[in-house]
């Protein structure tokens, strides 16, 4: 899994969209629409959603890093982010969240994933001797 760095108040948080974060998003915001719908807009509701998602993705990223053997770091809370996020950091936070979600839904292609090439199977069937 790949984390996305986000710097805030001299600290780097590592954002990770994993299954735990996804289902927490569903539980908090509902599963209608796409997970990024909640951080769009320029109102207090979207700001709260941005701070909530930053805190959640940073939490999951930190837990993953600890599991990987890295030294434990701080996990920001939604409240800390609401108080400390500057207006100039809001677009940066939104971009980092978007990158983390995209990375979370990204799958590596390759034979190790047991992928089946349907087109190749059809071609093999057509060219096999009867």
PDB file of C-alpha atoms in Angstrom:
ATOM      1  CA  UNK A   1       0.000   0.000   0.000  1.00  0.00           C
ATOM      2  CA  UNK A   2       1.191   3.461  -0.824  1.00  0.00           C
ATOM      3  CA  UNK A   3       0.660   6.482   1.375  1.00  0.00           C
ATOM      4  CA  UNK A   4       0.382  10.100   0.254  1.00  0.00           C
ATOM      5  CA  UNK A   5       2.341  12.682   2.293  1.00  0.00           C
ATOM      6  CA  UNK A   6       0.581  15.790   3.609  1.00  0.00           C
ATOM      7  CA  UNK A   7       2.553  18.445   5.508  1.00  0.00           C
ATOM      8  CA  UNK A   8       0.813  20.469   8.189  1.00  0.00           C
ATOM      9  CA  UNK A   9       2.344  22.556  10.980  1.00  0.00           C
ATOM     10  CA  UNK A  10       5.809  21.109  10.444  1.00  0.00           C
ATOM     11  CA  UNK A  11       4.670  17.487  10.493  1.00  0.00           C
ATOM     12  CA  UNK A  12       4.225  15.062   7.648  1.00  0.00           C
ATOM     13  CA  UNK A  13       1.165  12.867   7.801  1.00  0.00           C
ATOM     14  CA  UNK A  14       0.918   9.807   5.583  1.00  0.00           C
ATOM     15  CA  UNK A  15      -2.573   9.452   4.131  1.00  0.00           C
ATOM     16  CA  UNK A  16      -3.830   5.967   3.321  1.00  0.00           C
ATOM     17  CA  UNK A  17      -7.166   4.911   1.865  1.00  0.00           C
ATOM     18  CA  UNK A  18      -7.648   1.317   2.893  1.00  0.00           C
ATOM     19  CA  UNK A  19     -10.774  -0.770   3.480  1.00  0.00           C
ATOM     20  CA  UNK A  20     -11.079   0.383   7.107  1.00  0.00           C
ATOM     21  CA  UNK A  21     -11.024   4.033   6.042  1.00  0.00           C
ATOM     22  CA  UNK A  22     -13.473   3.391   3.198  1.00  0.00           C
ATOM     23  CA  UNK A  23     -16.045   1.766   5.447  1.00  0.00           C
ATOM     24  CA  UNK A  24     -15.611   4.501   8.061  1.00  0.00           C
ATOM     25  CA  UNK A  25     -16.357   7.024   5.278  1.00  0.00           C
ATOM     26  CA  UNK A  26     -19.484   5.054   4.379  1.00  0.00           C
ATOM     27  CA  UNK A  27     -20.535   4.917   8.022  1.00  0.00           C
ATOM     28  CA  UNK A  28     -19.989   8.652   8.528  1.00  0.00           C
ATOM     29  CA  UNK A  29     -21.247  10.059   5.214  1.00  0.00           C
ATOM     30  CA  UNK A  30     -23.279   7.225   3.719  1.00  0.00           C
ATOM     31  CA  UNK A  31     -22.520   5.121   0.690  1.00  0.00           C
ATOM     32  CA  UNK A  32     -24.519   7.087  -1.883  1.00  0.00           C
ATOM     33  CA  UNK A  33     -22.293   8.708  -4.499  1.00  0.00           C
ATOM     34  CA  UNK A  34     -18.517   8.636  -4.515  1.00  0.00           C
ATOM     35  CA  UNK A  35     -16.363   9.010  -1.403  1.00  0.00           C
ATOM     36  CA  UNK A  36     -14.899  12.304  -2.659  1.00  0.00           C
ATOM     37  CA  UNK A  37     -18.288  13.977  -3.113  1.00  0.00           C
ATOM     38  CA  UNK A  38     -18.240  15.106   0.524  1.00  0.00           C
ATOM     39  CA  UNK A  39     -15.077  17.200   0.222  1.00  0.00           C
ATOM     40  CA  UNK A  40     -16.258  19.211  -2.781  1.00  0.00           C
ATOM     41  CA  UNK A  41     -17.683  22.661  -2.298  1.00  0.00           C
ATOM     42  CA  UNK A  42     -16.715  25.799  -0.439  1.00  0.00           C
ATOM     43  CA  UNK A  43     -18.756  25.688   2.731  1.00  0.00           C
ATOM     44  CA  UNK A  44     -18.359  24.670   6.359  1.00  0.00           C
ATOM     45  CA  UNK A  45     -19.800  21.221   5.683  1.00  0.00           C
ATOM     46  CA  UNK A  46     -17.117  20.472   3.094  1.00  0.00           C
ATOM     47  CA  UNK A  47     -14.394  21.875   5.360  1.00  0.00           C
ATOM     48  CA  UNK A  48     -15.527  19.566   8.165  1.00  0.00           C
ATOM     49  CA  UNK A  49     -15.548  16.650   5.721  1.00  0.00           C
ATOM     50  CA  UNK A  50     -12.019  17.545   4.556  1.00  0.00           C
ATOM     51  CA  UNK A  51     -10.760  17.653   8.144  1.00  0.00           C
ATOM     52  CA  UNK A  52     -12.547  14.421   9.035  1.00  0.00           C
ATOM     53  CA  UNK A  53     -11.123  12.611   5.999  1.00  0.00           C
ATOM     54  CA  UNK A  54      -7.627  14.008   6.591  1.00  0.00           C
ATOM     55  CA  UNK A  55      -7.724  12.750  10.174  1.00  0.00           C
ATOM     56  CA  UNK A  56      -9.073   9.332   9.143  1.00  0.00           C
ATOM     57  CA  UNK A  57      -6.601   8.820   6.277  1.00  0.00           C
ATOM     58  CA  UNK A  58      -3.722  10.034   8.453  1.00  0.00           C
ATOM     59  CA  UNK A  59      -4.798   7.619  11.197  1.00  0.00           C
ATOM     60  CA  UNK A  60      -4.843   4.670   8.792  1.00  0.00           C
ATOM     61  CA  UNK A  61      -1.545   5.728   7.244  1.00  0.00           C
ATOM     62  CA  UNK A  62       0.096   5.962  10.647  1.00  0.00           C
ATOM     63  CA  UNK A  63      -1.264   2.589  11.728  1.00  0.00           C
ATOM     64  CA  UNK A  64       0.030   1.041   8.493  1.00  0.00           C
ATOM     65  CA  UNK A  65       3.470   2.617   8.989  1.00  0.00           C
ATOM     66  CA  UNK A  66       3.649   1.289  12.550  1.00  0.00           C
ATOM     67  CA  UNK A  67       2.678  -2.154  11.298  1.00  0.00           C
ATOM     68  CA  UNK A  68       5.530  -1.879   8.777  1.00  0.00           C
ATOM     69  CA  UNK A  69       7.969  -1.228  11.626  1.00  0.00           C
ATOM     70  CA  UNK A  70       8.323   2.558  11.418  1.00  0.00           C
ATOM     71  CA  UNK A  71       8.550   4.582  14.597  1.00  0.00           C
ATOM     72  CA  UNK A  72       5.149   5.846  15.716  1.00  0.00           C
ATOM     73  CA  UNK A  73       4.149   9.371  14.816  1.00  0.00           C
ATOM     74  CA  UNK A  74       1.300  11.631  15.807  1.00  0.00           C
ATOM     75  CA  UNK A  75      -2.215  11.260  14.467  1.00  0.00           C
ATOM     76  CA  UNK A  76      -4.114  14.529  14.033  1.00  0.00           C
ATOM     77  CA  UNK A  77      -7.700  14.844  15.164  1.00  0.00           C
ATOM     78  CA  UNK A  78     -10.504  16.412  13.180  1.00  0.00           C
ATOM     79  CA  UNK A  79     -10.687  19.185  15.779  1.00  0.00           C
ATOM     80  CA  UNK A  80      -6.961  19.968  15.521  1.00  0.00           C
ATOM     81  CA  UNK A  81      -7.256  20.214  11.756  1.00  0.00           C
ATOM     82  CA  UNK A  82     -10.365  22.408  11.926  1.00  0.00           C
ATOM     83  CA  UNK A  83      -8.522  24.845  14.187  1.00  0.00           C
ATOM     84  CA  UNK A  84      -5.136  24.685  12.481  1.00  0.00           C
ATOM     85  CA  UNK A  85      -5.801  24.362   8.763  1.00  0.00           C
ATOM     86  CA  UNK A  86      -5.183  27.671   7.014  1.00  0.00           C
ATOM     87  CA  UNK A  87      -7.298  28.782   4.034  1.00  0.00           C
ATOM     88  CA  UNK A  88      -4.287  28.210   1.762  1.00  0.00           C
ATOM     89  CA  UNK A  89      -3.960  24.603   2.993  1.00  0.00           C
ATOM     90  CA  UNK A  90      -7.550  23.634   2.139  1.00  0.00           C
ATOM     91  CA  UNK A  91      -6.898  23.056  -1.595  1.00  0.00           C
ATOM     92  CA  UNK A  92      -3.676  21.185  -0.741  1.00  0.00           C
ATOM     93  CA  UNK A  93      -5.570  19.010   1.735  1.00  0.00           C
ATOM     94  CA  UNK A  94      -8.272  18.300  -0.831  1.00  0.00           C
ATOM     95  CA  UNK A  95      -5.633  17.305  -3.429  1.00  0.00           C
ATOM     96  CA  UNK A  96      -3.866  15.005  -0.949  1.00  0.00           C
ATOM     97  CA  UNK A  97      -7.156  13.318  -0.048  1.00  0.00           C
ATOM     98  CA  UNK A  98      -7.986  12.838  -3.732  1.00  0.00           C
ATOM     99  CA  UNK A  99      -4.541  11.323  -4.381  1.00  0.00           C
ATOM    100  CA  UNK A 100      -4.883   8.975  -1.392  1.00  0.00           C
ATOM    101  CA  UNK A 101      -8.326   7.815  -2.541  1.00  0.00           C
ATOM    102  CA  UNK A 102      -7.089   7.293  -6.101  1.00  0.00           C
ATOM    103  CA  UNK A 103      -4.120   5.321  -4.821  1.00  0.00           C
ATOM    104  CA  UNK A 104      -6.385   3.267  -2.552  1.00  0.00           C
ATOM    105  CA  UNK A 105      -8.567   2.235  -5.476  1.00  0.00           C
ATOM    106  CA  UNK A 106      -5.586   1.607  -7.783  1.00  0.00           C
ATOM    107  CA  UNK A 107      -4.667  -1.995  -8.528  1.00  0.00           C
ATOM    108  CA  UNK A 108      -1.372  -3.164  -9.868  1.00  0.00           C
ATOM    109  CA  UNK A 109      -1.725  -5.193 -13.040  1.00  0.00           C
ATOM    110  CA  UNK A 110       0.275  -8.301 -13.575  1.00  0.00           C
ATOM    111  CA  UNK A 111       0.345 -12.065 -13.454  1.00  0.00           C
ATOM    112  CA  UNK A 112       0.615 -12.103  -9.663  1.00  0.00           C
ATOM    113  CA  UNK A 113      -3.016 -10.907  -9.534  1.00  0.00           C
ATOM    114  CA  UNK A 114      -4.160 -13.948 -11.555  1.00  0.00           C
ATOM    115  CA  UNK A 115      -5.598 -11.756 -14.266  1.00  0.00           C
ATOM    116  CA  UNK A 116      -7.332 -13.413 -17.174  1.00  0.00           C
ATOM    117  CA  UNK A 117      -6.955 -11.932 -20.637  1.00  0.00           C
ATOM    118  CA  UNK A 118     -10.360 -12.710 -22.149  1.00  0.00           C
ATOM    119  CA  UNK A 119      -9.273 -11.609 -25.621  1.00  0.00           C
ATOM    120  CA  UNK A 120      -6.292 -13.949 -25.528  1.00  0.00           C
ATOM    121  CA  UNK A 121      -8.494 -16.861 -24.413  1.00  0.00           C
ATOM    122  CA  UNK A 122     -10.892 -16.235 -27.327  1.00  0.00           C
ATOM    123  CA  UNK A 123      -7.990 -16.093 -29.793  1.00  0.00           C
ATOM    124  CA  UNK A 124      -6.562 -19.337 -28.418  1.00  0.00           C
ATOM    125  CA  UNK A 125      -9.938 -21.075 -28.793  1.00  0.00           C
ATOM    126  CA  UNK A 126     -10.212 -19.919 -32.414  1.00  0.00           C
ATOM    127  CA  UNK A 127      -6.683 -21.018 -33.360  1.00  0.00           C
ATOM    128  CA  UNK A 128      -6.674 -24.416 -31.620  1.00  0.00           C
ATOM    129  CA  UNK A 129      -6.720 -27.410 -33.917  1.00  0.00           C
ATOM    130  CA  UNK A 130      -9.984 -29.431 -33.759  1.00  0.00           C
TER     131      UNK A 130
END
